[in-house]
XYZ file of C-alpha atoms in Angstrom:
609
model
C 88.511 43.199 120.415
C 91.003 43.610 123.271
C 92.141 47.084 123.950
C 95.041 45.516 125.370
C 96.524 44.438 121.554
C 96.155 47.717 120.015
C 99.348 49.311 118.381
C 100.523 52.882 119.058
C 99.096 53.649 115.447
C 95.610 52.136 115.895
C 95.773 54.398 119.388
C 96.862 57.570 118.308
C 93.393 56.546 115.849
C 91.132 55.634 119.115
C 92.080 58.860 121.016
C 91.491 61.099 117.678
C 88.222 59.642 117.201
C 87.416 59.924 121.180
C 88.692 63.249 121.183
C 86.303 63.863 118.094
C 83.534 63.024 119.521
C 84.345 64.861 122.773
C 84.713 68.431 120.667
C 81.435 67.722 118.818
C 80.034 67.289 121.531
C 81.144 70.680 123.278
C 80.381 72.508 119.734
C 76.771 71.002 120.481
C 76.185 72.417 123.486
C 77.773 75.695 123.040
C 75.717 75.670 119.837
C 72.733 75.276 121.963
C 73.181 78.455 123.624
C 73.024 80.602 121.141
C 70.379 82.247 119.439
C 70.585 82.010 115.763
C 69.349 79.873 113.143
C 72.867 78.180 112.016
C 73.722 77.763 114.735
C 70.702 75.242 115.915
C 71.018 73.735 112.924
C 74.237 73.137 113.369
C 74.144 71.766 116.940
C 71.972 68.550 115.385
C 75.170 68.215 112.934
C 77.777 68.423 115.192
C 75.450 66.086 117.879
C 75.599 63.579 114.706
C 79.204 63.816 114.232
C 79.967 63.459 117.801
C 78.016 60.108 117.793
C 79.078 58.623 114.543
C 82.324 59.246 115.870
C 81.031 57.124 119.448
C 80.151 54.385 117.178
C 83.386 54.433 115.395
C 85.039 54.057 118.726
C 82.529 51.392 119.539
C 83.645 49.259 116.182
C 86.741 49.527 116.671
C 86.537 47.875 119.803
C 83.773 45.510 119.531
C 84.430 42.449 121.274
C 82.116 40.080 118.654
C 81.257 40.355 115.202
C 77.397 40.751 116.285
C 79.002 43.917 118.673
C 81.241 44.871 115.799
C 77.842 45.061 113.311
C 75.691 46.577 115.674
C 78.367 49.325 115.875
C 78.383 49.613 112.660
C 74.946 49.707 111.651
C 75.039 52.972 114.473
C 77.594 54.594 112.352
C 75.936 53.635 109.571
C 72.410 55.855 110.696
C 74.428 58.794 112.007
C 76.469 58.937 108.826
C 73.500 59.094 107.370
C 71.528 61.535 109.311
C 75.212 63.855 108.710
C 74.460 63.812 105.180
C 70.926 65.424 105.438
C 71.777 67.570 108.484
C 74.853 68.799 106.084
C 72.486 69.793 103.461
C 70.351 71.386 105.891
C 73.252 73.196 107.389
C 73.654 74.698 103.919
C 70.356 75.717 103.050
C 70.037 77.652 106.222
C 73.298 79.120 106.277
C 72.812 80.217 102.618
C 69.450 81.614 103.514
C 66.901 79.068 101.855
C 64.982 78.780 104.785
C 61.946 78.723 102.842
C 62.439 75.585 100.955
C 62.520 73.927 104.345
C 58.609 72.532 104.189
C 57.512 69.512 106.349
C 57.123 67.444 103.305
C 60.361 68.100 101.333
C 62.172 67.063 105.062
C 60.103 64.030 105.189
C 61.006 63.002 101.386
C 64.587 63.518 102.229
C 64.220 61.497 105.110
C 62.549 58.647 103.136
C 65.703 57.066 101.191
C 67.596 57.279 104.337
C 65.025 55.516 106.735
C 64.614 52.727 104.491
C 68.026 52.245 104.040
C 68.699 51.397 107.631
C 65.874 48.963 108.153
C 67.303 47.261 105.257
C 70.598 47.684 106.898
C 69.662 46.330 110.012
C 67.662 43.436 109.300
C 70.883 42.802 106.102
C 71.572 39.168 108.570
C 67.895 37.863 107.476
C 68.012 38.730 103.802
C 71.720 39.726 102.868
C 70.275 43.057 100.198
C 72.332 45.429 101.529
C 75.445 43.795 102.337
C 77.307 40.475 101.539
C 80.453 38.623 102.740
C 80.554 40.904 105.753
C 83.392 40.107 108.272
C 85.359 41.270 111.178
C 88.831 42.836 109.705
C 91.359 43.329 112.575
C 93.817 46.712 111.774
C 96.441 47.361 114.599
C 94.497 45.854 117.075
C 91.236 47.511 116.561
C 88.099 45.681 114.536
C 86.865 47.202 111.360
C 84.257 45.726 109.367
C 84.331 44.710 105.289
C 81.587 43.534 103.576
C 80.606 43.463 99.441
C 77.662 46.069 98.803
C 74.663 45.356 96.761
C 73.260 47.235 93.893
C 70.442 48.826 96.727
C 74.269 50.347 98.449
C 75.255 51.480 95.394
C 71.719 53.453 95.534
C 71.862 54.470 98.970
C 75.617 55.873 97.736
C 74.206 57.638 94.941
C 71.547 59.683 97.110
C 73.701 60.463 99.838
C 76.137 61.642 97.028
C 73.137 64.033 95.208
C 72.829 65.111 98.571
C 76.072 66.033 99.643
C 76.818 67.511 95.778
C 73.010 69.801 96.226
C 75.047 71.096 99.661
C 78.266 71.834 97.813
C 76.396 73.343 94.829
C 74.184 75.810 97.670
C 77.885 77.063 98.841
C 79.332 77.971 95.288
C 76.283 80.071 94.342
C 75.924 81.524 98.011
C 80.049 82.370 97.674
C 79.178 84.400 93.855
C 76.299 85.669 95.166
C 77.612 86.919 98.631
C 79.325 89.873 100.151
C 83.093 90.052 100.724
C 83.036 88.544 104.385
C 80.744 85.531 103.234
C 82.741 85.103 100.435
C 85.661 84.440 102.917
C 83.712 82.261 105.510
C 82.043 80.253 102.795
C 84.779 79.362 100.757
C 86.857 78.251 104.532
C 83.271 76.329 105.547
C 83.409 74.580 101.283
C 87.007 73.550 101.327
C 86.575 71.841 105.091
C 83.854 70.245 104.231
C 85.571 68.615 101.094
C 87.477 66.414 103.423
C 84.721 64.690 104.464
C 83.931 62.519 101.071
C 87.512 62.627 100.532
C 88.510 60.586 103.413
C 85.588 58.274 102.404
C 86.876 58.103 98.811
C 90.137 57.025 100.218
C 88.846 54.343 102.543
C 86.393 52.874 99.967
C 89.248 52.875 97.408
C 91.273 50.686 99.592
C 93.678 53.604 99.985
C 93.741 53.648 103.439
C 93.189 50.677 105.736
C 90.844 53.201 108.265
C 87.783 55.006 107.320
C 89.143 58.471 107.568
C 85.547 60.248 107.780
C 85.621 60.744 111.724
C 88.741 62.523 111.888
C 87.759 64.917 108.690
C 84.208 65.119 110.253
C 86.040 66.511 113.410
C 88.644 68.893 111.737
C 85.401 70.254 109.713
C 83.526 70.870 112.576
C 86.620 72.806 114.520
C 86.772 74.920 111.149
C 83.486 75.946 110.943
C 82.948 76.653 114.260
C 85.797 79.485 114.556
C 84.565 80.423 111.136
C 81.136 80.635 112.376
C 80.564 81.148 115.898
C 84.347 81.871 117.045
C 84.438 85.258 115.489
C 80.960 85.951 115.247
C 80.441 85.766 111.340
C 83.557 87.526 111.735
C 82.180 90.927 112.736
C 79.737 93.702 111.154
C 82.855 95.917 109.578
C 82.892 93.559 106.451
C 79.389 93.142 106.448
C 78.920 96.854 105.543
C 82.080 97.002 103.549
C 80.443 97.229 100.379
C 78.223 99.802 101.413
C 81.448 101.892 102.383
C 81.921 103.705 98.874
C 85.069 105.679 99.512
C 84.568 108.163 96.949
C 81.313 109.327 98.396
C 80.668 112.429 99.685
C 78.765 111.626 102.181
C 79.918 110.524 105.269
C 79.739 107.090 106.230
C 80.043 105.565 109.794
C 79.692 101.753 110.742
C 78.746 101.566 114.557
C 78.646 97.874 116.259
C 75.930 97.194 118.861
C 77.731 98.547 122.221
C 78.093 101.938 119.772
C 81.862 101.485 119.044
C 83.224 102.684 115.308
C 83.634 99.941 113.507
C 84.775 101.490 110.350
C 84.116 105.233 108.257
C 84.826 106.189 104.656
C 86.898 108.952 104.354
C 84.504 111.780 104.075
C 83.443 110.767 107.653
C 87.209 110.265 108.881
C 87.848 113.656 108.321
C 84.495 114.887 109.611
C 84.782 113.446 113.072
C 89.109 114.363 113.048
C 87.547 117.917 112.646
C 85.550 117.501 115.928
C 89.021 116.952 118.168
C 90.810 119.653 115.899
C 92.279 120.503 112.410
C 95.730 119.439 113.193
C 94.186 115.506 114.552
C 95.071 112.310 112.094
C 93.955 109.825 114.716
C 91.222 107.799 113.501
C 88.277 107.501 115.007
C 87.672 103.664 114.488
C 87.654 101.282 117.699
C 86.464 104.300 119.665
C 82.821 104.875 120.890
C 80.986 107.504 118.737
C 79.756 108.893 122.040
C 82.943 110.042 123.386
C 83.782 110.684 119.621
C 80.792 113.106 118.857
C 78.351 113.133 121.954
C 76.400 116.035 119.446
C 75.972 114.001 116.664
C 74.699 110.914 118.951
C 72.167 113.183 120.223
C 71.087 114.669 116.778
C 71.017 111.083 115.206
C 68.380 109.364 117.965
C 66.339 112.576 118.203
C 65.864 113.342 114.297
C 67.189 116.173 114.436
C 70.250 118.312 111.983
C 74.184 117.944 112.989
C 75.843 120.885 112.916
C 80.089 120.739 112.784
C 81.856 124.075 113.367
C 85.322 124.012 112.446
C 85.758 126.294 115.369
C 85.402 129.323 114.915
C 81.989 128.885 113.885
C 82.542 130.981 110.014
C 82.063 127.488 108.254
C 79.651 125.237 110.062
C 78.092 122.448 108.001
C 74.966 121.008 108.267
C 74.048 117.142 108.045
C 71.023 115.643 108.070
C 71.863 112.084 109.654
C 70.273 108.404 108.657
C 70.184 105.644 110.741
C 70.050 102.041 109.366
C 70.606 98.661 111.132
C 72.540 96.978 109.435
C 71.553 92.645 109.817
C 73.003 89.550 108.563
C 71.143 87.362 106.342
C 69.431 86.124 109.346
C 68.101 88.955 110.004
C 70.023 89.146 112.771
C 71.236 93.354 114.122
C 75.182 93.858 113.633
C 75.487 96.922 114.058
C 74.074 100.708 112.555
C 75.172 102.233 109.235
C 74.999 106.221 110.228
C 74.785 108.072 106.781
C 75.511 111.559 107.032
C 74.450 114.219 104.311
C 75.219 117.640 103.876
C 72.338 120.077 103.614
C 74.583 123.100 104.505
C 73.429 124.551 100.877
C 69.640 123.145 101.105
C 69.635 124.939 104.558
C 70.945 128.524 104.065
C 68.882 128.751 101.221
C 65.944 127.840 103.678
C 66.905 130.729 105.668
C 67.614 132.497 102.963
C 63.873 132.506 101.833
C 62.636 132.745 105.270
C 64.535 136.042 104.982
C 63.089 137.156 102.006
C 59.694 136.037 104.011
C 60.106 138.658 106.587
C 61.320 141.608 103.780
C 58.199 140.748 101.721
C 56.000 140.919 105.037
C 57.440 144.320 105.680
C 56.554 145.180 102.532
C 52.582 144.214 102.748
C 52.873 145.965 106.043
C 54.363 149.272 103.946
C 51.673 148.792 101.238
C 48.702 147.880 103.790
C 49.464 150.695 105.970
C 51.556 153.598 104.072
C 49.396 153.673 100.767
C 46.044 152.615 101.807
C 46.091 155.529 104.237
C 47.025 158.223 101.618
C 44.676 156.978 99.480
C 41.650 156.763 101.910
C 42.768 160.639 102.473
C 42.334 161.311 98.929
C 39.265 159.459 98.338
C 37.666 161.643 101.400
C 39.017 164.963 99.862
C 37.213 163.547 96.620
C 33.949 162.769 98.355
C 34.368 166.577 99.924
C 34.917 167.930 96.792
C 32.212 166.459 95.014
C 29.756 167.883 97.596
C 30.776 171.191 96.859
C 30.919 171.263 93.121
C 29.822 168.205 90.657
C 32.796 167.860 87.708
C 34.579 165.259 85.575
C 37.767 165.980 86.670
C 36.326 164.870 90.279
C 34.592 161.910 88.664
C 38.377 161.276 86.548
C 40.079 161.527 89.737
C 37.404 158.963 91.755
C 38.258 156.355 89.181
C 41.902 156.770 89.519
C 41.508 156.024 93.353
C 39.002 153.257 92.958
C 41.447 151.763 90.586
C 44.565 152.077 93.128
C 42.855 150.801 95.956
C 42.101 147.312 93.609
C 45.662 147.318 92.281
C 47.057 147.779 96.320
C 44.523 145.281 97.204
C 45.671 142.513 94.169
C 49.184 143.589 94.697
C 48.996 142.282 98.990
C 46.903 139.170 97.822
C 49.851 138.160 95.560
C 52.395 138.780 97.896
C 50.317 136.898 100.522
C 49.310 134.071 98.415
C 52.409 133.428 96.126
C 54.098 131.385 99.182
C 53.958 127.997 99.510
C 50.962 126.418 101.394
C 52.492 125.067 104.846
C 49.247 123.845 106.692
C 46.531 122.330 105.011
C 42.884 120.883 105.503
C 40.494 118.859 104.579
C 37.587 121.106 103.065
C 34.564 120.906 100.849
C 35.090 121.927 97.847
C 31.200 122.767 97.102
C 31.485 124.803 100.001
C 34.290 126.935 99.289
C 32.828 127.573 95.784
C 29.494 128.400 97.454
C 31.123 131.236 99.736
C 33.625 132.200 97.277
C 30.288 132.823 95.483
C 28.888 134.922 98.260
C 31.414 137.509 97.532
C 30.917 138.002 94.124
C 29.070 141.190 92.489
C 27.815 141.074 88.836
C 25.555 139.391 86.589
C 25.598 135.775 86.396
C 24.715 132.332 87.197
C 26.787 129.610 89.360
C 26.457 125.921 88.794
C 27.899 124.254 91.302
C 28.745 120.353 90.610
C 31.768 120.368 92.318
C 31.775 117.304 95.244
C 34.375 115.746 97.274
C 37.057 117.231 99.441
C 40.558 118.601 98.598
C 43.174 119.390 101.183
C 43.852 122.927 101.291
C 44.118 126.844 102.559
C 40.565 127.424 102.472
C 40.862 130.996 102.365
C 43.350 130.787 99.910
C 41.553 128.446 97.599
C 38.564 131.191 98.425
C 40.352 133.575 96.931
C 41.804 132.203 93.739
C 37.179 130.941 93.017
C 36.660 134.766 93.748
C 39.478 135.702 91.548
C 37.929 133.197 88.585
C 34.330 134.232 89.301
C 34.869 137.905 89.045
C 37.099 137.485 85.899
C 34.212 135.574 84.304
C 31.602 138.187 85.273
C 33.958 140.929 84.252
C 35.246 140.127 81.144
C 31.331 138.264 79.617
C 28.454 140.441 77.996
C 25.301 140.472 80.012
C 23.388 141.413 76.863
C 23.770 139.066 74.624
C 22.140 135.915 77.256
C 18.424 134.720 77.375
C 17.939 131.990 79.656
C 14.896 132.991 81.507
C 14.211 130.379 83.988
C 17.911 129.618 84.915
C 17.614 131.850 87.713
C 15.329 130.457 89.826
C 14.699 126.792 89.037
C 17.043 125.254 92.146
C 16.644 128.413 93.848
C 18.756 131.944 93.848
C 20.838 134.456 95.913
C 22.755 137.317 94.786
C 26.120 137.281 94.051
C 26.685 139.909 96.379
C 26.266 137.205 99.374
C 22.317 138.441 100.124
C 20.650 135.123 100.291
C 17.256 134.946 98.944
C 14.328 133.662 100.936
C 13.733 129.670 101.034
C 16.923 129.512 99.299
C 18.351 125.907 100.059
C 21.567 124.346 98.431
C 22.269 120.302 98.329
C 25.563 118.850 97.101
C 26.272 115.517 96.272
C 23.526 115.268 94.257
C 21.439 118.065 92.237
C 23.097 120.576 91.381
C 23.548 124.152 93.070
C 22.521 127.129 90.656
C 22.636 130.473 92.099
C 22.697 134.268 90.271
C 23.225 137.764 90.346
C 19.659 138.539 90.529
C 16.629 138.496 93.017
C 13.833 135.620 92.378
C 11.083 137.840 91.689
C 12.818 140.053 88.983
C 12.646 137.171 86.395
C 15.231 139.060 84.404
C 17.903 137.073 82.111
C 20.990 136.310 83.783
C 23.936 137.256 82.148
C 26.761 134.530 82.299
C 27.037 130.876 83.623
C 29.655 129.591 85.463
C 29.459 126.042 85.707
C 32.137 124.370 88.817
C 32.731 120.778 88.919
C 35.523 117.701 88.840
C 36.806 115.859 86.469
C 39.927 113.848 86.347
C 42.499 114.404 89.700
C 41.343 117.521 89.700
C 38.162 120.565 88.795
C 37.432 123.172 86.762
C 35.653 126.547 86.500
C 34.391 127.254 83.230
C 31.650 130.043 81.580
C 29.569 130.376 78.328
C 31.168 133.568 77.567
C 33.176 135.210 74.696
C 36.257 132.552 75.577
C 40.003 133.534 75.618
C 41.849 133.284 72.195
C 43.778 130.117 71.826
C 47.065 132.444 70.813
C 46.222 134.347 74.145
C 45.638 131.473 76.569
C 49.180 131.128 78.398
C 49.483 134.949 78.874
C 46.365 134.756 80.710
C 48.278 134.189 83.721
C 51.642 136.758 83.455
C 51.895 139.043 85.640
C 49.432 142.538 84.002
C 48.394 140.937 81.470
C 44.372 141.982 80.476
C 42.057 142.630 78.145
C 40.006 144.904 79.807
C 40.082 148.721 80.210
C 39.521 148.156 84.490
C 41.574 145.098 85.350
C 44.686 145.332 87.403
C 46.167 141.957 85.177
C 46.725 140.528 88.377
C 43.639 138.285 88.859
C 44.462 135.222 86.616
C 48.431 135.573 87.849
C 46.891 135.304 91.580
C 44.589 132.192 90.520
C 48.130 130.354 89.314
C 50.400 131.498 91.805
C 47.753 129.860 94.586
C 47.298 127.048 92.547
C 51.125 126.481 92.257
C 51.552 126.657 96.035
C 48.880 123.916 96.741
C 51.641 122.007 94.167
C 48.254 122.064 91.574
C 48.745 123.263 87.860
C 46.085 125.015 86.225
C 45.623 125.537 81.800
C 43.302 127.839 80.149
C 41.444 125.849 77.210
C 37.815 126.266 75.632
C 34.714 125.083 77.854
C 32.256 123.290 76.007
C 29.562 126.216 75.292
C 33.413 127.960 73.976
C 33.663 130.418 76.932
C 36.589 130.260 79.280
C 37.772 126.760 80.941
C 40.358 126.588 83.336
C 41.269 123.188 84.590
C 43.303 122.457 87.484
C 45.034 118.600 87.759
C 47.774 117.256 90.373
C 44.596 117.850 92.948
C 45.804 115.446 95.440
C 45.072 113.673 97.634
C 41.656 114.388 96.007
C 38.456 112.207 97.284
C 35.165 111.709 96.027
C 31.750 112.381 97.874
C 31.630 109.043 98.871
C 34.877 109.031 100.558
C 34.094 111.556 102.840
C-alpha cells in the first residue's frame, strides 16, 4: 500500500498505533529496571503489545497481499502471546504465583502454538481461514477473511483465557485491602477495552481493529496505576491496620523513616513531644526529628518514656516494630505500635519496693531476734549447770521452738518470690542432698530421674521441708521392714554416709535410712520420690492426711502436731508456685501422704540429658 494515498483519518490511525508501540516499548524497558515480580511480568506484556502494535503498522502498509498476510499472521502470534501474558499478568499481580508450574505454562502454551502453525501454513490447506483478501480503508490495507470452525476454537480459548484473568481481578478486588481495591478495579475496567474494541471490529462496527489503540491506553493506565505511584504508597497499605479507636498508638513510617500516617492516640502522643499547646501533625515529617528518643528506644528494644514536661505524668510504652510488605513481599514501610505499660511498670517498681522492705525485714529478723534469742538460750544452758528444773527444761523448749519458727518465718520470706534465674539440675540429686539434711527415722526411695530447671537450693529446701514433715508427723513404731535398710545400701539421714555406700540413678533405685547398716533395726517410714506425668511426687506409707484436711495442708500455721511451726507445707507451695509448678495433697498408694507437683516444665527424661 502507498503511504502516499492515506487519508488524514487512516493517519491520525498510523501515528496512534506507531506511537503505541513506541510507549510499550518505553513501559518495557523501564519495566526492566525494576525489581519486582509485576513488574517483569509485565515488561513481556507490554514488549507484546508494543509489537502487535509494529505489525499492525506493518498491515496497514503492506505493499502485497503476501506482505499484508505475513503482517498479519505477526499480529496474529503477538495477539496471542497478549492473551496468555495477560493472564499471567493477573495471576502474579493477584499473588498466585504458585500455580505458575512449568507444565500448566506449557499446556497454556499448547492451543496457542498450534494455532499459528495452522495459521501460517492456512495458504496450503485453507483450516483456519477462507476467502482472505486485501481490504483497502483510507488508504491503509486491512485484511478480511471467513474463519473456520478451528477459529471459532482458537476464539473460544483465548476468550476462557482472558475471562480466567478478569475472574482473578474480581476476587483479588473482594478479597483485597482498600488501596488494591482502588488499583485493581482502575487495572479491570482498562483492561475491558481491549475485547471491546475487538468486539466492535469483528461485529463490523468499526471498519479498524480497535485492539492496538485500547492495548496502548491499557498499558498507559496500568503503568501510573502500577509503577507511576508505586502501588500508590505504603499509607493505604496499612490503613486497615490504623484502628482509630485504639488506644494504642499507631505510627506508619515509609522506608527513608518519614510519617506516613498515625491514629489518633499516636497524633496526640508525638504533639505532646513539641508541647501541649501544638496541633501540627506530625505526618510527612521524619520520626527522627519528630521523636529522636523514641527512634532510639524502638531499634534498641528498649521502653519509651514521654514526660509531659514537668516530668509528674510520664508514660511508659513498650514499642513494636513490624515491616509492613506488599503482597510481594516486598518492604513499604514499618508499622511502630506503641503500648502503654505505665501501670504494668509502676507496679514493677512497686514490688521491687516491697522487695527491699521485706529484705529489711529478714535482715531485722536474722539479726535483731536471733541474737536475743542465742542470749537466752546461753543464760538457759548457764542456768541449767547450776540447778537442774522443769521450768529450765519449759523454757529450753520455748527457745528451741522460736529459733524454728524465726528460721521458717526467713525461709518464707526468702522463698515466696518468684524464681528469676534458673538451671538445669538433677532432680535425683537434689533429692539425694535434700536427704542428707534430714534427721529422723525413715527410709528414702529415690526413683526420681531426669532434669528440671530450677533454684536448686530452693527446690532443696521445699524436699527438706516434705522429708521432715513425713518423718515428723509418721509413727516409727508401728513399721517392720527389716531388710529395707540395707539392701541398696544406707546412710543416715543426718548426712553421715555409711561405708561402701554407693547410689546409681537412672536405673535401680536409691534407698537410703535413718539408721546405721549394722544396727539391723526396723526403719520407721518410707518415702518413696519419683516422676510421673509433667511432673514428680514425694509420697510416704504413713498415717496419710484426711481427705477433709488436704487443702489446709498448705495455709499459712496450719498443723497437726504439738511441735510444728505450720509453716513447712505453706513453704513447700509457695516455692513450688514461684517455679510456676502447682502442687495437691492426695493419698499415696500404701494411703500415707502424696503430694504431686504438675506444670514441671520444661521437664526431660533421663535420656534427654
Amino acid at each position: 500500500m502507498n503511504a502516499g494515498g492515506v487519508t488524514g483519518f487512516g493517519l491520525a490511525v498510523l501515528v496512534g498505533v506507531s506511537l503505541g508501540a513506541g510507549i510499550n516499548f518505553w513501559i518495557a524497558a523501564a519495566a526492566d529496571r525494576r525489581n519486582e515480580p509485576v513488574a517483569r511480568v509485565y515488561r513481556w506484556l507490554a514488549l507484546a503489545t508494543a509489537m502487535l502494535c509494529v505489525a499492525s503498522v506493518g498491515m496497514y502498509l503492506g505493499p502485497t497481499p503476501t506482505t499484508v498476510f505475513g503482517a498479519y499472521a505477526l499480529y496474529s502470534l503477538f495477539n496471542v502471546s497478549g492473551a496468555a501474558l495477560f493472564v499471567l499478568f493477573t495471576v502474579v499481580y493477584t499473588g498466585n504465583r504458585d500455580w505458575l508450574t512449568r507444565r500448566r505454562v506449557a499446556l497454556l502454551a499448547v492451543e496457542p502454538a498450534a494455532y499459528l502453525l495452522l495459521l501460517v501454513t492456512n495458504p496450503l490447506h485453507g483450516l483456519v481461514l477462507v476467502d482472505v483478501h486485501v481490504v483497502p480503508f483510507e488508504g491503509l490495507a486491512t485484511l478480511r477473511a471467513q474463519p473456520t470452525a478451528l477459529t471459532a476454537v482458537h476464539i473460544l480459548y483465548t476468550l476462557v483465557l482472558t475471562t480466567t484473568g478478569y475472574a482473578l481481578f474480581v476476587r483479588f478486588y473482594f478479597r483485597a485491602r482498600n488501596v488494591y481495591r482502588t488499583q485493581t478495579g482502575v487495572i479491570f475496567l482498562s483492561s475491558l477495552l481491549i475485547p471491546t474494541g475487538a468486539f466492535l471490529y469483528a461485529g463490523g462496527v468499526t471498519p479498524v481493529d480497535l485492539t492496538p489503540f485500547a492495548l496502548v491506553v491499557n498499558g498507559v493506565v496500568v503503568w501510573v496505576a502500577l509503577f507511576r505511584y508505586d502501588f500508590l504508597d505504603v499509607t493505604p497499605l496499612a490503613a486497615d491496620l490504623l484502628i482509630e479507636e485504639m488506644e494504642d498508638s499507631v505510627v506508619v513510617t515509609g522506608p527513608n523513616g518519614r510519617i506516613l500516617d498515625v491514629n489518633g492516640a499516636a497524633g496526640g502522643l508525638l504533639a505532646s513531644g513539641r508541647g501541649s499547646a501544638s496541633s501540627e501533625s506530625p505526618v510527612g515529617r521524619s520520626l527522627a526529628d519528630v521523636s529522636p528518643s523514641l527512634v532510639e528506644a524502638a531499634d534498641g528494644g528498649e521502653l519509651f518514656v514521654r514526660s509531659t514536661g514537668d516530668g509528674a505524668h510520664a508514660r511508659i510504652f513498650d514499642p513494636s516494630v513490624t515491616t509492613i510488605r506488599d503482597q510481594f513481599d516486598i518492604e513499604r514501610g514499618t508499622l511502630l505500635v506503641l503500648r502503654d505499660v505505665t501501670e504494668q511498670v509502676r507496679r514493677r517498681e512497686e514490688l521491687e519496693r516491697q522487695n527491699e522492705r521485706l529484705d529489711e525485714f529478714v535482715s531485722v529478723v536474722s539479726h535483731d531476734l536471733r541474737n536475743p534469742l542465742a542470749i537466752a538460750e546461753g543464760y538457759v544452758d548457764l542456768a541449767r549447770g547450776e540447778r537442774d528444773s522443769a521450768h529450765l527444761d519449759r523454757a529450753a523448749d520455748a527457745v528451741e521452738r522460736m529459733n524454728v519458727l524465726v528460721e521458717d518465718l526467713l525461709t518464707l520470706a526468702r522463698d515466696g518470690r518468684s524464681v528469676d534465674e534458673v538451671e538445669r539440675v538433677s532432680l535425683a540429686s537434689v533429692v539425694d542432698e535434700a536427704w542428707q539434711n534430714v534427721d529422723g527415722d525413715a527410709t528414702l526411695v529415690n526413683e526420681a530421674e531426669g532434669t528440671v530447671e530450677a533454684d536448686a537450693r530452693r527446690l532443696q529446701q521445699m524436699f527438706e521441708n516434705l522429708f521432715r514433715n513425713s518423718v515428723e508427723h509418721s509413727s516409727t513404731s508401728s513399721r517392720a521392714k527389716p531388710d529395707d535398710a540395707v539392701e541398696h545400701g544406707a546412710r543416715q539421714a543426718s548426712g553421715r554416709s555409711a561405708p561402701g555406700n554407693s547410689v546409681e540413678h537412672g536405673s535401680a533405685s536409691s534407698e537410703t535410712t535413718s539408721r546405721d547398716v549394722g544396727e539391723r533395726a526396723e526403719p520407721g517410714v518410707t518415702i518413696r520420690v519419683g516422676c510421673e506425668g509433667d511432673g514428680f511426687f514425694v509420697e510416704d506409707d504413713g498415717p496419710g492426711i484426711p481427705a477433709a484436711d488436704r487443702d489446709r495442708v498448705f495455709e499459712h500455721g496450719y498443723t497437726s502436731s504439738a511441735s510444728g511451726t505450720g509453716f513447712g507445707l505453706a513453704i513447700v507451695r509457695t516455692i513450688a508456685e514461684a517455679h510456676g509448678w502447682s502442687v495437691r495433697s492426695v493419698e499415696g498408694r500404701d494411703g500415707g501422704a502424696r503430694f504431686e507437683f504438675s506444670g514441671v516444665t520444661p521437664f526431660r527424661p533421663v535420656d534427654a540429658r
